[in-house]
CSV table of C-alpha atoms in Angstrom, one decimal:
chain,number,residue,atom,x,y,z
A,97,ARG,CA,10.2,9.5,-6.4
A,98,LEU,CA,6.6,9.9,-5.3
A,99,LYS,CA,3.6,7.6,-5.5
A,100,GLU,CA,1.3,8.4,-8.4
A,101,SER,CA,-1.5,9.3,-6.0
A,102,THR,CA,0.7,11.8,-4.1
A,103,TRP,CA,1.9,13.3,-7.4
A,104,GLN,CA,-1.6,13.7,-8.6
A,105,THR,CA,-2.6,15.6,-5.4
A,106,LYS,CA,0.4,17.9,-5.7
A,107,GLU,CA,-0.2,18.5,-9.4
A,108,ASN,CA,-3.8,19.5,-8.7
A,109,ILE,CA,-2.8,22.0,-6.0
A,110,ILE,CA,-0.1,23.5,-8.2
A,111,GLN,CA,-2.4,23.7,-11.3
A,112,GLN,CA,-5.5,24.9,-9.5
A,113,LYS,CA,-4.4,26.9,-6.5
A,114,ILE,CA,-0.8,28.2,-7.1
A,115,LEU,CA,-0.3,28.8,-10.9
A,116,PRO,CA,-3.5,30.8,-11.4
A,117,TYR,CA,-2.1,33.4,-9.0
A,118,PHE,CA,1.7,33.2,-9.6
A,119,LYS,CA,2.1,31.9,-13.2
A,120,ASP,CA,3.1,35.2,-14.8
A,121,ARG,CA,5.7,36.1,-12.1
A,122,LYS,CA,9.4,35.2,-12.0
A,123,ILE,CA,10.1,33.2,-8.9
A,124,ASN,CA,12.9,35.5,-7.7
A,125,GLU,CA,10.5,38.5,-7.9
A,126,ILE,CA,7.8,37.0,-5.6
A,127,THR,CA,7.9,38.7,-2.2
A,128,THR,CA,6.6,37.9,1.2
A,129,LYS,CA,3.9,40.5,0.6
A,130,ASP,CA,2.8,38.6,-2.5
A,131,VAL,CA,2.6,35.3,-0.6
A,132,ARG,CA,0.5,37.0,2.1
A,133,ALA,CA,-1.9,38.4,-0.5
A,134,TRP,CA,-2.3,34.8,-2.0
A,135,GLN,CA,-2.9,33.4,1.5
A,136,ASN,CA,-5.7,36.0,2.0
A,137,GLU,CA,-7.3,34.9,-1.2
A,138,MET,CA,-7.2,31.3,-0.1
A,139,LEU,CA,-8.5,32.2,3.3
A,140,ALA,CA,-11.4,34.2,1.8
A,141,TYR,CA,-12.5,31.3,-0.6
A,142,ARG,CA,-16.0,29.9,-0.1
A,143,ASN,CA,-17.7,27.1,-2.1
A,144,GLU,CA,-21.3,26.9,-3.3
A,145,GLU,CA,-22.4,26.1,0.3
A,146,ASN,CA,-20.5,29.1,1.6
A,147,LYS,CA,-17.9,26.8,3.3
A,148,PRO,CA,-14.2,27.8,3.4
A,149,TYR,CA,-11.2,25.5,2.9
A,150,SER,CA,-10.5,23.4,5.9
A,151,SER,CA,-7.7,24.4,8.2
A,152,SER,CA,-5.6,21.3,7.3
A,153,TYR,CA,-6.2,21.9,3.5
A,154,LEU,CA,-4.9,25.5,3.9
A,155,LYS,CA,-1.8,24.2,5.6
A,156,THR,CA,-1.3,21.7,2.7
A,157,LEU,CA,-1.6,24.5,0.2
A,158,HIS,CA,1.0,26.7,2.0
A,159,ASN,CA,3.3,23.7,2.4
A,160,GLN,CA,3.2,23.0,-1.3
A,161,LEU,CA,4.0,26.6,-2.2
A,162,SER,CA,6.8,26.7,0.4
A,163,ALA,CA,8.3,23.5,-1.0
A,164,ILE,CA,8.6,25.1,-4.5
A,165,PHE,CA,10.5,28.0,-3.0
A,166,ASN,CA,12.7,25.7,-0.9
A,167,TYR,CA,13.6,23.7,-4.1
A,168,ALA,CA,14.6,27.0,-5.7
A,169,VAL,CA,16.7,28.0,-2.7
A,170,ARG,CA,18.4,24.6,-2.6
A,171,PHE,CA,19.1,24.0,-6.3
A,172,TYR,CA,18.8,27.4,-8.1
A,173,ASP,CA,20.4,29.8,-5.6
A,174,LEU,CA,17.2,31.7,-4.7
A,175,ARG,CA,18.3,33.9,-1.8
A,176,SER,CA,15.4,33.1,0.6
A,177,ASN,CA,11.9,31.5,0.8
A,178,PRO,CA,9.2,34.2,1.0
A,179,ALA,CA,6.6,31.6,1.9
A,180,SER,CA,8.6,30.7,5.0
A,181,LYS,CA,8.9,34.4,6.0
A,182,ALA,CA,5.1,34.9,5.4
A,183,GLY,CA,4.4,32.2,8.0
A,184,ASN,CA,2.0,29.3,7.7
A,185,MET,CA,-1.8,29.4,7.3
A,186,GLY,CA,-4.1,26.8,8.7
A,187,SER,CA,-3.1,24.0,11.0
A,188,GLU,CA,-3.1,20.2,11.2
A,189,GLU,CA,-6.5,18.9,12.1
A,190,ARG,CA,-6.7,15.5,13.7
A,191,LYS,CA,-10.0,14.0,12.6
A,192,GLU,CA,-12.0,12.7,15.5
A,193,MET,CA,-11.7,8.9,15.8
A,194,LEU,CA,-14.9,7.0,16.0
A,195,PHE,CA,-15.0,3.4,17.2
A,196,TRP,CA,-17.4,0.5,17.2
A,197,THR,CA,-17.4,-1.8,20.1
A,198,LYS,CA,-17.1,-5.5,19.4
A,199,GLU,CA,-20.9,-5.8,19.9
A,200,GLU,CA,-21.6,-3.0,17.5
A,201,TYR,CA,-19.4,-4.6,14.9
A,202,GLN,CA,-21.1,-7.9,15.3
A,203,LYS,CA,-24.6,-6.4,14.9
A,204,PHE,CA,-23.4,-4.7,11.7
A,205,SER,CA,-21.7,-8.0,10.5
A,206,GLU,CA,-24.9,-10.0,10.9
A,207,VAL,CA,-27.0,-7.7,8.7
A,208,MET,CA,-24.2,-7.8,6.0
A,209,MET,CA,-24.7,-11.6,5.6
A,210,ASP,CA,-27.3,-11.0,2.8
A,211,LYS,CA,-24.4,-10.0,0.5
A,212,PRO,CA,-21.4,-12.5,0.9
A,213,LEU,CA,-19.0,-10.2,-0.9
A,214,SER,CA,-19.6,-7.4,1.5
A,215,TYR,CA,-19.8,-9.6,4.6
A,216,TYR,CA,-16.4,-11.2,3.9
A,217,ALA,CA,-14.8,-7.9,3.0
A,218,PHE,CA,-15.8,-6.4,6.3
A,219,GLN,CA,-14.8,-9.5,8.2
A,220,ILE,CA,-11.2,-8.6,7.4
A,221,TYR,CA,-11.9,-6.1,10.3
A,222,TRP,CA,-10.4,-8.8,12.5
A,223,THR,CA,-6.9,-8.1,11.0
A,224,GLY,CA,-6.9,-4.3,11.3
A,225,ILE,CA,-6.1,-3.9,7.6
A,226,ARG,CA,-6.3,-0.6,5.7
A,227,GLU,CA,-9.0,-0.1,3.0
A,228,GLY,CA,-6.5,0.0,0.1
A,229,GLU,CA,-4.6,-3.1,1.5
A,230,LEU,CA,-7.9,-5.0,1.7
A,231,LEU,CA,-8.9,-4.2,-1.9
A,232,ALA,CA,-5.4,-5.3,-3.2
A,233,LEU,CA,-5.6,-8.8,-1.6
A,234,THR,CA,-5.2,-11.9,-3.8
A,235,PRO,CA,-5.5,-15.6,-2.9
A,236,ALA,CA,-1.7,-15.8,-3.1
A,237,ASP,CA,-1.5,-13.6,0.0
A,238,PHE,CA,-3.2,-16.2,2.2
A,239,ASP,CA,-1.5,-19.2,3.8
A,240,PHE,CA,-4.2,-21.2,5.4
A,241,GLU,CA,-1.8,-23.8,6.9
A,242,LYS,CA,0.0,-21.1,8.9
A,243,GLY,CA,-3.2,-19.0,9.3
A,244,THR,CA,-1.6,-15.9,7.9
A,245,VAL,CA,-2.3,-13.1,5.4
A,246,LYS,CA,0.6,-11.2,3.8
A,247,ILE,CA,0.1,-7.5,3.2
A,248,SER,CA,2.5,-6.2,0.6
A,249,LYS,CA,0.5,-3.9,-1.7
A,250,THR,CA,-2.4,-1.4,-1.8
A,251,TYR,CA,-5.1,-0.6,-4.3
A,252,GLN,CA,-6.2,2.8,-5.7
A,253,ARG,CA,-8.3,4.0,-8.5
A,254,LEU,CA,-6.5,6.8,-10.3
A,255,LYS,CA,-7.8,8.6,-13.5
A,256,GLY,CA,-10.2,5.7,-14.1
A,257,GLN,CA,-7.5,3.0,-13.8
A,258,ASP,CA,-7.0,0.3,-11.2
A,259,VAL,CA,-3.5,0.9,-9.7
A,260,ILE,CA,-1.7,-1.4,-7.3
A,261,THR,CA,1.3,0.0,-5.5
A,262,SER,CA,3.5,-0.7,-2.6
A,263,PRO,CA,1.8,0.0,0.8
A,264,LYS,CA,1.8,3.2,2.7
A,265,THR,CA,5.1,2.8,4.6
A,266,LYS,CA,7.9,0.2,4.9
A,267,LYS,CA,6.4,-0.9,8.2
A,268,SER,CA,3.1,-1.6,6.3
A,269,ASN,CA,4.7,-4.7,4.7
A,270,ARG,CA,3.8,-7.3,7.2
A,271,THR,CA,2.3,-10.8,7.7
A,272,VAL,CA,-0.8,-10.9,10.0
A,273,GLN,CA,-1.9,-13.9,11.9
A,274,MET,CA,-5.6,-14.5,11.4
A,275,PRO,CA,-7.9,-15.9,14.1
A,276,GLU,CA,-9.0,-19.4,13.3
A,277,PHE,CA,-12.6,-18.5,12.5
A,278,LEU,CA,-11.5,-16.0,9.9
A,279,CYS,CA,-9.2,-18.6,8.2
A,280,THR,CA,-12.3,-20.9,7.9
A,281,GLU,CA,-14.5,-18.1,6.6
A,282,MET,CA,-12.0,-16.9,4.0
A,283,GLN,CA,-11.6,-20.5,2.8
A,284,GLU,CA,-15.4,-20.7,2.5
A,285,PHE,CA,-15.4,-17.4,0.5
A,286,PHE,CA,-12.7,-18.7,-1.9
A,287,ALA,CA,-14.7,-21.8,-2.5
A,288,MET,CA,-17.7,-19.7,-3.6
A,289,GLN,CA,-15.6,-18.0,-6.3
A,290,TYR,CA,-15.7,-19.5,-9.8
A,291,GLY,CA,-12.4,-19.4,-11.6
A,292,LEU,CA,-10.5,-17.3,-9.0
A,293,LYS,CA,-6.8,-17.3,-9.9
A,294,ARG,CA,-4.0,-16.8,-7.4
A,295,ARG,CA,-3.2,-13.3,-8.6
A,296,ASP,CA,-6.8,-12.1,-9.0
A,297,ARG,CA,-8.1,-9.4,-6.6
A,298,ILE,CA,-10.4,-11.2,-4.2
A,299,PHE,CA,-12.6,-8.1,-3.5
A,300,ASN,CA,-13.0,-6.8,-7.0
A,301,ILE,CA,-14.9,-3.7,-5.8
A,302,THR,CA,-14.3,0.0,-5.3
A,303,LYS,CA,-14.0,2.1,-2.2
A,304,SER,CA,-17.3,3.8,-3.0
A,305,TYR,CA,-19.0,0.3,-3.0
A,306,LEU,CA,-17.6,-0.3,0.5
A,307,HIS,CA,-18.8,3.2,1.7
A,308,HIS,CA,-22.3,2.6,0.3
A,309,GLU,CA,-22.4,-0.8,2.0
A,310,MET,CA,-21.2,0.8,5.3
A,311,ASP,CA,-24.2,3.2,5.0
A,312,ARG,CA,-26.6,0.4,4.4
A,313,GLY,CA,-25.3,-1.9,7.1
A,314,SER,CA,-25.0,0.6,9.9
A,315,LYS,CA,-28.5,1.9,9.2
A,316,ALA,CA,-30.0,-1.7,9.1
A,317,ALA,CA,-28.1,-2.7,12.3
A,318,GLY,CA,-29.0,0.5,14.2
A,319,VAL,CA,-25.4,1.4,15.0
A,320,LYS,CA,-23.7,4.8,14.5
A,321,ARG,CA,-22.2,5.4,11.1
A,322,ILE,CA,-18.4,5.4,11.2
A,323,ARG,CA,-15.8,5.7,8.4
A,324,ILE,CA,-14.3,2.6,6.8
A,325,HIS,CA,-10.9,3.7,8.3
A,326,ASP,CA,-12.6,3.8,11.7
A,327,LEU,CA,-12.9,0.0,11.5
A,328,ARG,CA,-9.1,-0.1,11.8
A,329,HIS,CA,-9.3,2.2,14.8
A,330,SER,CA,-12.0,-0.1,16.3
A,331,HIS,CA,-9.7,-3.1,15.9
A,332,ILE,CA,-6.8,-1.3,17.5
A,333,SER,CA,-9.0,-0.1,20.5
A,334,LEU,CA,-10.2,-3.7,20.9
A,335,LEU,CA,-6.6,-5.0,21.1
A,336,ILE,CA,-5.7,-2.2,23.6
A,337,ASP,CA,-8.8,-3.3,25.7
A,338,MET,CA,-7.5,-6.9,25.6
A,339,GLY,CA,-4.3,-5.8,27.2
A,340,PHE,CA,-1.8,-6.0,24.3
A,341,SER,CA,1.2,-3.6,24.2
A,342,ALA,CA,1.7,-0.7,21.7
A,343,VAL,CA,4.6,-2.6,20.2
A,344,ALA,CA,2.6,-5.8,19.6
A,345,ILE,CA,-0.3,-3.8,18.1
A,346,ALA,CA,1.9,-1.7,15.9
A,347,ASP,CA,3.5,-4.9,14.4
A,348,ARG,CA,0.0,-6.2,13.6
A,349,VAL,CA,-1.4,-3.1,12.0
A,350,GLY,CA,1.7,-1.8,10.3
A,351,HIS,CA,2.3,1.3,12.4
A,352,GLU,CA,5.3,2.6,14.3
A,353,SER,CA,4.8,1.8,18.0
A,354,ILE,CA,5.4,5.5,18.9
A,355,GLU,CA,2.4,6.4,16.7
A,356,ILE,CA,0.1,3.9,18.4
A,357,THR,CA,1.3,5.3,21.8
A,358,TYR,CA,0.7,8.9,20.6
A,359,ARG,CA,-2.6,8.5,18.8
A,360,TYR,CA,-4.3,6.0,21.2
A,361,ALA,CA,-2.7,7.0,24.5
A,362,HIS,CA,-6.1,7.9,25.9
A,363,LEU,CA,-7.3,4.3,25.5
A,364,PHE,CA,-4.4,2.6,27.3
A,365,PRO,CA,-5.2,2.0,31.0
A,366,SER,CA,-3.5,4.6,33.2
A,367,LYS,CA,-0.6,3.2,35.2
A,368,GLN,CA,-0.1,6.5,37.1
A,369,LYS,CA,-1.5,5.3,40.4
A,370,GLU,CA,0.4,2.0,40.2
A,371,MET,CA,3.6,3.9,39.4
A,372,ALA,CA,3.1,6.2,42.4
A,373,VAL,CA,2.4,3.3,44.8
A,374,LYS,CA,5.5,1.3,43.6
A,375,LEU,CA,7.7,4.4,44.0
A,376,ASP,CA,6.3,4.9,47.5
A,377,PHE,CA,7.2,1.3,48.4
A,378,MET,CA,10.7,1.7,46.9
A,379,ASN,CA,11.3,4.9,48.9
A,380,LYS,CA,10.2,3.2,52.1
A,381,GLY,CA,12.6,0.3,51.3
A,382,VAL,CA,9.7,-2.2,51.1
């Protein structure tokens, strides 16, 4: 019931972080004290650079162990979940969002023109698309008469294989209206491709290629280095700045509107003063 990438992550955690410690124990004999001892071992870990696991990774490890016990409680009559009693370790970390202004993006975009493949891949910035969704695009997804691009799949490379799956969430299945200049540019790009079929991946590149090009372009343009995913944040912040509502933006980028409101609340103009003034007028019967 899980996507292959999610399964792979879980399998790695179980094989490398949980089984080495618990594999010789019967699940109904593992106590809260045992779980605490395992947590201490995970907390004490340091890599070659003497860095510990991140707080969010520690939380992920604990959640996976707890999920195994919950499964045993639910389906195999285990009396209780010792991981739940032990309490969590780590916490959810929200990575800092970095943004490019429209001007910063345009500086970057100009220096990318020396490599058309990179230039056109990054121009999809104007749709707020996710990295995996971009790499899964085919000519069949574009309707130039309507000026739209349909987003219905995502690309990943797993165990050396190209894998196309359904997108991140149900809401991610969407049709995005492109600005007119982007329609023109994408038609130009298609015309440059020899023998491009309707179901071929347009950007037959990897995520690491895009990351390398991001390094090159940001350095050449003299703009701060941001992550590929931060281009999406940049597009959303631009739309907020242009005055669009959380609901309209959420539809465009494949989010729930509540998530846009929560994650980008600090970017929306404050209406507090306006609210107070209107309430004052209403109270005075104006």
